[in-house]
CSV table of C-alpha atoms and ligand atoms in Angstrom, one decimal:
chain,number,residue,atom,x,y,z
O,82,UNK,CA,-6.8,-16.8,-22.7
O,83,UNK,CA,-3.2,-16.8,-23.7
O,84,UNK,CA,-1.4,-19.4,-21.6
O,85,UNK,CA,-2.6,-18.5,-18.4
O,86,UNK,CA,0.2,-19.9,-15.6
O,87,UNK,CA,0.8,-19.0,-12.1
O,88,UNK,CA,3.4,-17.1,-12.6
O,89,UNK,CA,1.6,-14.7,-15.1
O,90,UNK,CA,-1.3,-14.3,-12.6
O,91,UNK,CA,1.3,-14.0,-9.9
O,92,UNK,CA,3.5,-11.0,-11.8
O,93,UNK,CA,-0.5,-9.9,-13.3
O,94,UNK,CA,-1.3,-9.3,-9.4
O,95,UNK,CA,2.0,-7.4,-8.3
O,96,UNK,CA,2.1,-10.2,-5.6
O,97,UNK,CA,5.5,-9.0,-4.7
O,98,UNK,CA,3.8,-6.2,-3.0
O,99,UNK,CA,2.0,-8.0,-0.7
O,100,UNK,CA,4.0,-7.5,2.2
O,101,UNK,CA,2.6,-3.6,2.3
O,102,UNK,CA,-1.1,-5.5,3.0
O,103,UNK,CA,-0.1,-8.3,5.4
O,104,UNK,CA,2.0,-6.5,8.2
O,105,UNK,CA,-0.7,-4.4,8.8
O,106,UNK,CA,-3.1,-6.6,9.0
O,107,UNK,CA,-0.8,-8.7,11.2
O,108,UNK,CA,0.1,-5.6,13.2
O,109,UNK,CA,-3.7,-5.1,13.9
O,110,UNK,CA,-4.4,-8.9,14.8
O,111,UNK,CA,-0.9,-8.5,17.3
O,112,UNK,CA,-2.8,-5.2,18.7
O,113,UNK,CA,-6.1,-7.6,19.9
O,114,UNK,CA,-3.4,-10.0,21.6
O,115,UNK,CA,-1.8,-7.6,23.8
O,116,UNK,CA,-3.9,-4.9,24.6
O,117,UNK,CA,-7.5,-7.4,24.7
O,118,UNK,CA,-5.7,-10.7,25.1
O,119,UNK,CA,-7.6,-11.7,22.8
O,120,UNK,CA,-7.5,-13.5,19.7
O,121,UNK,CA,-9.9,-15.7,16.7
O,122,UNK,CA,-7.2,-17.2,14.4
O,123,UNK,CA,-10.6,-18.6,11.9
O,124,UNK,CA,-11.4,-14.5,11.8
O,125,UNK,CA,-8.0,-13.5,11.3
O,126,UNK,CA,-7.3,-16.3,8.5
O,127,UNK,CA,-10.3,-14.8,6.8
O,128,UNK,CA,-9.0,-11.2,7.3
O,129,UNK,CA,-5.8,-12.2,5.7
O,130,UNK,CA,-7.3,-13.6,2.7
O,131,UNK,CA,-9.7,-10.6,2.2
O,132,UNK,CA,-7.2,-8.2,2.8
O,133,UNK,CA,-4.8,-9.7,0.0
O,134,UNK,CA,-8.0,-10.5,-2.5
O,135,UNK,CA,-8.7,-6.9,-1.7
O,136,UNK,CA,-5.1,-5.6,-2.6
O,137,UNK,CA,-4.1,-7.3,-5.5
O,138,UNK,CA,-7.6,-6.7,-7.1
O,139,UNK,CA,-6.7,-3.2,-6.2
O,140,UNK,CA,-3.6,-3.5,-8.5
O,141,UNK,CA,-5.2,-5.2,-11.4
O,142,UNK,CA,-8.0,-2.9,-11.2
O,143,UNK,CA,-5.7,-0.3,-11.2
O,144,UNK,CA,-3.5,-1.7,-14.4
O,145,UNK,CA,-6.7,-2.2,-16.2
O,146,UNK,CA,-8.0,1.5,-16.0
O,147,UNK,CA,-4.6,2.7,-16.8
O,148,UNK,CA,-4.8,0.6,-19.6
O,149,UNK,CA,-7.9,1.8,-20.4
O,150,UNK,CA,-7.2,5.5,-19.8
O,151,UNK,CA,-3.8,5.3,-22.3
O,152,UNK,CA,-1.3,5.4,-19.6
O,153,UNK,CA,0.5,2.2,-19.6
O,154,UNK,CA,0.6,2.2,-23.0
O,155,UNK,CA,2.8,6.0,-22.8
O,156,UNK,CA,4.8,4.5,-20.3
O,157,UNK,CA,5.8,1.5,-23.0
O,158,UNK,CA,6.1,4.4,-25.4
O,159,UNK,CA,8.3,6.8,-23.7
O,160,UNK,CA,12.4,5.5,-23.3
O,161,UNK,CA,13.3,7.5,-20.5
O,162,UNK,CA,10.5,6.5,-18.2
O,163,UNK,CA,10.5,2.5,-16.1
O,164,UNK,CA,7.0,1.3,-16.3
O,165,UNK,CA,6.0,0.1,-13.1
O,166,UNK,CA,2.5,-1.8,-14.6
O,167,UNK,CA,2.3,-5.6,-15.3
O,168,UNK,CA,2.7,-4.4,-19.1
O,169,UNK,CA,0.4,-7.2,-19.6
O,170,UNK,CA,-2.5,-5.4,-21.5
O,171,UNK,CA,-0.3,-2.6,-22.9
O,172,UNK,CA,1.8,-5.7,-25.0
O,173,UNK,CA,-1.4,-7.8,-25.6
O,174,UNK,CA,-0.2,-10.7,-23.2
O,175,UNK,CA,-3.4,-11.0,-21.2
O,176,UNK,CA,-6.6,-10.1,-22.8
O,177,UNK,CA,-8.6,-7.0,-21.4
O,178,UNK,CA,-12.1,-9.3,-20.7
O,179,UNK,CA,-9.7,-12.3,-18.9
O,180,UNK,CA,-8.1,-9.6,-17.2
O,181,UNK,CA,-11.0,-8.1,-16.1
O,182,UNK,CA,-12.6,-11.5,-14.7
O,183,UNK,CA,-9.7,-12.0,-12.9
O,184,UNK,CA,-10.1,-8.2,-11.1
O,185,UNK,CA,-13.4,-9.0,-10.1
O,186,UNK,CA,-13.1,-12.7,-9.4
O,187,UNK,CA,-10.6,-11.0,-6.1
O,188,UNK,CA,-13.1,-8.3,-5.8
O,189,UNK,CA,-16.0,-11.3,-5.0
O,190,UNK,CA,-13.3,-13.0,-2.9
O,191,UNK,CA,-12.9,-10.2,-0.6
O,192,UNK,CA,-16.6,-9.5,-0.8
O,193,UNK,CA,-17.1,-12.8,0.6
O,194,UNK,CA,-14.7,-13.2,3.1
O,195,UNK,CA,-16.4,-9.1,4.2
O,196,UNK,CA,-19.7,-10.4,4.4
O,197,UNK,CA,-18.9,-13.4,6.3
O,198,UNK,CA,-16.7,-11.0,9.2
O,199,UNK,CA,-19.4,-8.8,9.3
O,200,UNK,CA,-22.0,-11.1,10.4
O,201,UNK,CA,-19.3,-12.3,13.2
O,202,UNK,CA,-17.5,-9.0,14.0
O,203,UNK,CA,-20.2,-6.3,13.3
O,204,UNK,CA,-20.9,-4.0,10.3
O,205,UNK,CA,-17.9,-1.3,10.4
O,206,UNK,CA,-16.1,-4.4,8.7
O,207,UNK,CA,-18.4,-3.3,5.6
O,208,UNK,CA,-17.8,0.3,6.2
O,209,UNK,CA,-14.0,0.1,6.2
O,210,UNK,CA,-13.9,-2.7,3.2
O,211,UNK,CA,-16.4,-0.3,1.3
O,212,UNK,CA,-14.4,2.6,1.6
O,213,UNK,CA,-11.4,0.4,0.5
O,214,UNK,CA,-13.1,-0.6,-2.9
O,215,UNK,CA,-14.5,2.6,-3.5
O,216,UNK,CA,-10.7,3.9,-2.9
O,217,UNK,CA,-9.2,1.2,-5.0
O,218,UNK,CA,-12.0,2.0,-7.6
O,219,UNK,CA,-11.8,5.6,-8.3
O,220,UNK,CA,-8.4,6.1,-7.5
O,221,UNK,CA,-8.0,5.0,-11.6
O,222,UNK,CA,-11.7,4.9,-13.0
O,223,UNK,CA,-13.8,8.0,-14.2
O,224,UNK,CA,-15.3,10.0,-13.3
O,225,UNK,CA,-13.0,10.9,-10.2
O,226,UNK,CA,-9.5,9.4,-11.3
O,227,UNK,CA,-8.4,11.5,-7.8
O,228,UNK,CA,-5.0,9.4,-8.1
O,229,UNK,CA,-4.5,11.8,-11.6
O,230,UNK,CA,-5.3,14.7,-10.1
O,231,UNK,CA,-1.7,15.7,-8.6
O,232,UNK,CA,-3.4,17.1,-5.3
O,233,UNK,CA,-2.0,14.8,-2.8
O,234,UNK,CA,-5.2,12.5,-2.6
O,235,UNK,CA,-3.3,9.5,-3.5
O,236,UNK,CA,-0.8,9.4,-0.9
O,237,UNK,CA,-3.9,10.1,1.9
O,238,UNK,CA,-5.2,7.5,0.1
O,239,UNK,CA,-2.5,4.9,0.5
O,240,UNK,CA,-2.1,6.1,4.2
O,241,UNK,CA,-5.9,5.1,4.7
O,242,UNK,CA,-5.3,1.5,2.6
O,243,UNK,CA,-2.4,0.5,3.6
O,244,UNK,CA,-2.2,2.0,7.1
O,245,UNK,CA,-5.3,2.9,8.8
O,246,UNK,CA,-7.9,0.5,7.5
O,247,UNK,CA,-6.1,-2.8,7.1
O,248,UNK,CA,-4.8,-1.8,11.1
O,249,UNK,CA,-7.8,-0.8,12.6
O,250,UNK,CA,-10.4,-3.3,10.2
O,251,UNK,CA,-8.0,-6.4,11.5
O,252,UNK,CA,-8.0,-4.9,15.4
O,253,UNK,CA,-11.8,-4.7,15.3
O,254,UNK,CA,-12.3,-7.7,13.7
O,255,UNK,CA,-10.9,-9.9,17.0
O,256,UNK,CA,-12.3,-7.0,19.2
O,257,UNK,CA,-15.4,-5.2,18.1
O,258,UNK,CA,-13.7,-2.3,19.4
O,259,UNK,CA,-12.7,0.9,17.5
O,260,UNK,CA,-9.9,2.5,19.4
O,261,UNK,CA,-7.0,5.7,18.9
O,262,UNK,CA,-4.5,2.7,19.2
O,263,UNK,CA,-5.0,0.4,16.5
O,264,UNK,CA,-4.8,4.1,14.1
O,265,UNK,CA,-1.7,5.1,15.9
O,266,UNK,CA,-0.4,1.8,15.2
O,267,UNK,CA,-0.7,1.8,11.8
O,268,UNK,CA,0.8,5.3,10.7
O,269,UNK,CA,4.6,3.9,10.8
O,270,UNK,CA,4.0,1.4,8.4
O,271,UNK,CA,1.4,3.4,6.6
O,272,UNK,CA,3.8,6.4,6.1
O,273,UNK,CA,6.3,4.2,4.6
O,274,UNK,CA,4.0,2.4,2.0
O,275,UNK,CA,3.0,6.0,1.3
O,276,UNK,CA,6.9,6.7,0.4
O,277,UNK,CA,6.8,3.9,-1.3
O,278,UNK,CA,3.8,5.1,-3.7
O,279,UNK,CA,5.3,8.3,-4.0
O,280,UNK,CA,9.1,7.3,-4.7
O,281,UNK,CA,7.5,4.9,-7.3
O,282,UNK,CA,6.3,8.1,-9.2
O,283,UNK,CA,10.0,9.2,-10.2
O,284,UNK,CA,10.4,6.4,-12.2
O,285,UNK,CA,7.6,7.0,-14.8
O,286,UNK,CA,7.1,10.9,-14.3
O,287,UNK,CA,7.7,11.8,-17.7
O,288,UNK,CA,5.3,9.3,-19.3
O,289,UNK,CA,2.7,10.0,-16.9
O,290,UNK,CA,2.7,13.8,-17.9
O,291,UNK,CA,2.4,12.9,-21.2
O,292,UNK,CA,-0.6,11.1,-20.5
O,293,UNK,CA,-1.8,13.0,-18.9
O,294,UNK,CA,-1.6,11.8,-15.3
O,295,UNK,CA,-1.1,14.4,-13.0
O,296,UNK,CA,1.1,12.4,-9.9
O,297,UNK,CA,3.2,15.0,-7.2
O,298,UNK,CA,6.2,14.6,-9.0
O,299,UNK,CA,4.4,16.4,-12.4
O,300,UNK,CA,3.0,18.7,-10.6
O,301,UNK,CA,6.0,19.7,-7.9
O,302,UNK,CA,8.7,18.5,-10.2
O,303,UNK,CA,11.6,16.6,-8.9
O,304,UNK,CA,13.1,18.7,-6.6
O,305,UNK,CA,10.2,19.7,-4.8
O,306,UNK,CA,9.5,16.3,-4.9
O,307,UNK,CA,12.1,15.2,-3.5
O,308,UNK,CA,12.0,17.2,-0.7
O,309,UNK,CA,8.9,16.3,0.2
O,310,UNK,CA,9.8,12.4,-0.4
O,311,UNK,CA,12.5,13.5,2.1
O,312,UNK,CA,9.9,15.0,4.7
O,313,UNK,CA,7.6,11.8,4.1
O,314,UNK,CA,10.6,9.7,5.5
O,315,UNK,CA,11.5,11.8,8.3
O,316,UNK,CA,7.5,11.8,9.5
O,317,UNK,CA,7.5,8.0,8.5
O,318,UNK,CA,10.4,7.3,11.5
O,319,UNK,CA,8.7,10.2,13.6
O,320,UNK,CA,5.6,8.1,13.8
O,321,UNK,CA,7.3,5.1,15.4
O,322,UNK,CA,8.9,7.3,17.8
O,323,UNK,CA,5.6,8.7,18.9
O,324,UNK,CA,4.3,5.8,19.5
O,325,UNK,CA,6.6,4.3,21.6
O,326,UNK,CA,6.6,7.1,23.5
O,327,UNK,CA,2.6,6.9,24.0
O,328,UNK,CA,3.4,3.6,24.9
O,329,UNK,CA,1.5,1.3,21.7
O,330,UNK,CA,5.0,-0.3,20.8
O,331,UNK,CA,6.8,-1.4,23.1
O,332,UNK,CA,10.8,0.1,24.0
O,333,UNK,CA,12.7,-2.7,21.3
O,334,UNK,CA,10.5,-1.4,18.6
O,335,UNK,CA,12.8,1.4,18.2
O,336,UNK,CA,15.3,-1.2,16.2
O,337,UNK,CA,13.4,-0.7,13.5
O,338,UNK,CA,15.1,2.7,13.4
O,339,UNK,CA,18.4,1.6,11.8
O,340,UNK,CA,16.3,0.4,8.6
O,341,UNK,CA,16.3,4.3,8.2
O,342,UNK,CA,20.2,4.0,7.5
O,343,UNK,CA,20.6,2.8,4.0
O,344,UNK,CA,17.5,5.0,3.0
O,345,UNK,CA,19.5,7.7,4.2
O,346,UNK,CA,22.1,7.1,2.0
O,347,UNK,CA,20.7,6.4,-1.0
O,348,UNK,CA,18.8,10.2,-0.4
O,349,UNK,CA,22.5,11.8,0.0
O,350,UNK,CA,23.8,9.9,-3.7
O,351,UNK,CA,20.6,11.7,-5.4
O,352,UNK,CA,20.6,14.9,-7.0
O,353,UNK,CA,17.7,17.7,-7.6
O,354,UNK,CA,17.5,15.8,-10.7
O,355,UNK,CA,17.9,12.8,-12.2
O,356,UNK,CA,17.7,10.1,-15.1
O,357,UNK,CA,14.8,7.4,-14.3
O,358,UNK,CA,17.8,4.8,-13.2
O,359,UNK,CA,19.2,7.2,-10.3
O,360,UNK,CA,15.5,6.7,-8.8
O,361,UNK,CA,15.6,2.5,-8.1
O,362,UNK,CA,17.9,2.4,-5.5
O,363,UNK,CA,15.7,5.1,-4.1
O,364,UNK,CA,12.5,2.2,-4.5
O,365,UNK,CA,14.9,-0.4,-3.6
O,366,UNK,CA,15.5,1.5,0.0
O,367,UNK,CA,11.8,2.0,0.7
O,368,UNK,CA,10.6,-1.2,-0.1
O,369,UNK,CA,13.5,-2.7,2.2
O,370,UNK,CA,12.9,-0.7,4.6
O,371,UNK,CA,9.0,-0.5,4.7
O,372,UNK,CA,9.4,-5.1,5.1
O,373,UNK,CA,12.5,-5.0,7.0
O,374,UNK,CA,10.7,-2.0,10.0
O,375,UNK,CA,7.6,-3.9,9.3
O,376,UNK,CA,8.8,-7.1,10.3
O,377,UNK,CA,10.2,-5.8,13.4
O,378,UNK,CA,7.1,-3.6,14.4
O,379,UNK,CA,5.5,-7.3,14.6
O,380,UNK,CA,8.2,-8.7,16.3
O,381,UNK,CA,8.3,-6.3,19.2
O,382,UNK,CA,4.4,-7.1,19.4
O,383,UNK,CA,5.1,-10.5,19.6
O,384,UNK,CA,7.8,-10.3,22.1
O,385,UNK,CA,5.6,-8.2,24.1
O,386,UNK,CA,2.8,-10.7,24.0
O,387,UNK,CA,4.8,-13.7,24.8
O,388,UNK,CA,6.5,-11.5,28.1
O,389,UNK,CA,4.0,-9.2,29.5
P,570,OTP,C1,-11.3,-3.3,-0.7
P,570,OTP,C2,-12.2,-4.2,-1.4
P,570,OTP,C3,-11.9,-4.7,-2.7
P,570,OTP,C4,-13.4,-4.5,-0.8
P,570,OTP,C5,-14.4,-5.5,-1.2
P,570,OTP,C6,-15.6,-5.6,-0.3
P,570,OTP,C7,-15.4,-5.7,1.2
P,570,OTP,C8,-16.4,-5.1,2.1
P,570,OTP,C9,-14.3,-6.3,1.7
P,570,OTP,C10,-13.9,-6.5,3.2
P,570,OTP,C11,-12.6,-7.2,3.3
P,570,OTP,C12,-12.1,-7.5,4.7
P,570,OTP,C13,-11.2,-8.6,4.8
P,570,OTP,C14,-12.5,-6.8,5.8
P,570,OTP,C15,-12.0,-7.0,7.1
P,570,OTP,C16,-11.7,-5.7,7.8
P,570,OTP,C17,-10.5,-5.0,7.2
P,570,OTP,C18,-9.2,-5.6,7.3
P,570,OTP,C19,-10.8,-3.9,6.4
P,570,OTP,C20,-9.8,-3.2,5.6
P,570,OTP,C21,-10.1,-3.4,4.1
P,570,OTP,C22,-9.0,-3.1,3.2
P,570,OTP,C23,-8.0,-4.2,2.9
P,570,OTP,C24,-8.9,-1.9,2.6
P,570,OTP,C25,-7.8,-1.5,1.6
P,570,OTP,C26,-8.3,-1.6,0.2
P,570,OTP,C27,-7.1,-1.3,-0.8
P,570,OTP,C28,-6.0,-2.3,-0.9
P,570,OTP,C29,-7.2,-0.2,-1.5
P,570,OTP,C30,-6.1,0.2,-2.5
P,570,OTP,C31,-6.0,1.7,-2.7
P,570,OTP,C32,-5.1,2.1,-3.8
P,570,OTP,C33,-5.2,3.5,-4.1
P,570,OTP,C34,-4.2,1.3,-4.4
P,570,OTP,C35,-3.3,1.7,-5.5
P,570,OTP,C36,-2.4,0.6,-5.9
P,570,OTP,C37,-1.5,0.8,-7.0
P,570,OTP,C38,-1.2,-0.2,-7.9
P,570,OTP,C39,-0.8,2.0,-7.1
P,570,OTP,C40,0.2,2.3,-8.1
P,570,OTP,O1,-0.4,2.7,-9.3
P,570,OTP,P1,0.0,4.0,-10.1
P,570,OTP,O2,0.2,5.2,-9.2
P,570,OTP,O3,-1.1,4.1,-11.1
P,570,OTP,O4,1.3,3.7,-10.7
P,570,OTP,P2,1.7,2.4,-11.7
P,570,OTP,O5,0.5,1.7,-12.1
P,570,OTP,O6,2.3,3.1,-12.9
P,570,OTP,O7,2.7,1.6,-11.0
């Protein structure tokens, strides 16, 4: 283990992302308040933790196949491409088998913290966590490597991980209730971590075709691409409407609209093609705007909690 420190396990994990994971899993707790009035803060606390463990073992696991499969290590190689991975294996900084206890050290912490919800809550919480690991697993590992496969089962993927199950798994957790409303709930914030996936495949395009990895943006190239990036953020904002109009948000929820704003912009400075560079504003704008809407999605919940 070479120096092993917080900070390395931290930047190892992607932590940064963990926003994408917590406000839906908030969003689903703040769905049992004010449409069961109901609420278990010892279950949700052990949602939360699960829910991370389950993420960022989904990142490592997923740095650690790519690893494995050659890809980081063309991303390192290629100039023109911004690797996006920890870089830890690829430059030798972490050692495969200490990065691999680590993966599955999360993997047993969200295993636990499943088992124990599911004896409380009721056994779905195994079903949705199981199809979340076998997600997380094979969206990198042979045999199915589906998130190389350029067919658009990554981004239903991250719709389902970071959208639907976190939402509805966090909703029936407090409720033992599987409702339309917890899955309408979740597609806003869903559809904009799923922009946020699929933006993040313009940075390393080039290095991923060389590998061999088969994302949208090698298959469509980067105008289609970005078209359909464009039609992902349009849907994204769509989403929120609809449900404020079907009544799961409430009215004020609709602030979250002007986080479309700068994302707007940043669409109009972009051309049908571009250097790697041009794309990190583009990354910058969705990962603002998927916190900044996010944390006002739960603050319209709470506001309607605390009032209605
Ligand atoms: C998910 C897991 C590990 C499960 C363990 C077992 C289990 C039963 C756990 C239950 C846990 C809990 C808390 C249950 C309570 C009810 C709840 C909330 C259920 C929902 C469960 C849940 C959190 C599901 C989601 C699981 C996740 C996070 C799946 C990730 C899917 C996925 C495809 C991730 C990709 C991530 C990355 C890094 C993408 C980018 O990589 P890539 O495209 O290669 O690019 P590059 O690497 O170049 O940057």
């Amino acid at each position: 283990m070479n120096n092993l420190n917080l900070s390395l396990l931290l930047k190892a994990s992607r932590f940064r992302v963990i926003p994408v994971m917590v406000i839906p899993v908030v969003l689903g707790g703040l769905g049992a308040i004010v449409w069961n009035d109901t609420f278990h803060p010892i279950l949700f606390v052990l949602t939360f933790i699960g829910s991370i463990a389950a993420h960022l073992f989904s990142n490592m696991i997923n740095d650690l196949w790519d690893f494995r499969n050659g890809i980081d290590t063309a991303a390192k190689e290629t100039a023109s491409t911004i690797s996006t991975n920890s870089g830890f294996l690829a430059n030798g900084t972490i050692a495969e088998r200490t990065f691999s206890f680590l993966t599955w050290s999360l993997f047993a912490v969200a295993l636990i913290c499943g088992l124990i919800l599911s004896i409380s809550s009721g056994w779905l919480v195994l079903v949705f966590g199981g199809l979340g690991a076998l997600i997380a697993y094979f969206y990198v590992a042979p045999p199915i490597k589906f998130g190389y496969r350029g067919k658009g089962y990554s981004e239903i993927a991250i719709l389902l991980s970071f959208g639907i199950l976190p939402t509805l798994g966090s909703y029936y957790v407090q409720t033992m209730q599987v409702d339309y409303r917890p899955i309408l709930l979740s597609l806003p914030i869903g559809l904009l971590t799923t922009l946020i996936l699929f933006n993040h495949h313009f940075l390393h395009w080039e290095s991923d075709q060389s590998a061999g990895k088969r994302t949208l943006v090698v298959v469509w190239g980067e105008k289609r691409a970005l078209v359909f990036s464009k039609c992902l953020f349009v849907l994204s904002y769509l989403a929120l409407i609809l449900c404020v109009i079907v009544g799961v948000f409430p009215y004020y929820a609709l602030l979250a609209l002007v986080t479309a704003i700068p994302f707007y912009r940043v669409y109009g400075n972009l051309k049908s093609e571009n250097p790697s560079p041009a794309y990190l504003p583009l990354m910058g704008a969705s990962l603002k705007a998927t916190t900044r809407g996010g944390l006002i999605m739960m603050l319209a919940l709470v506001v309607q909690a605390i009032f209605q």
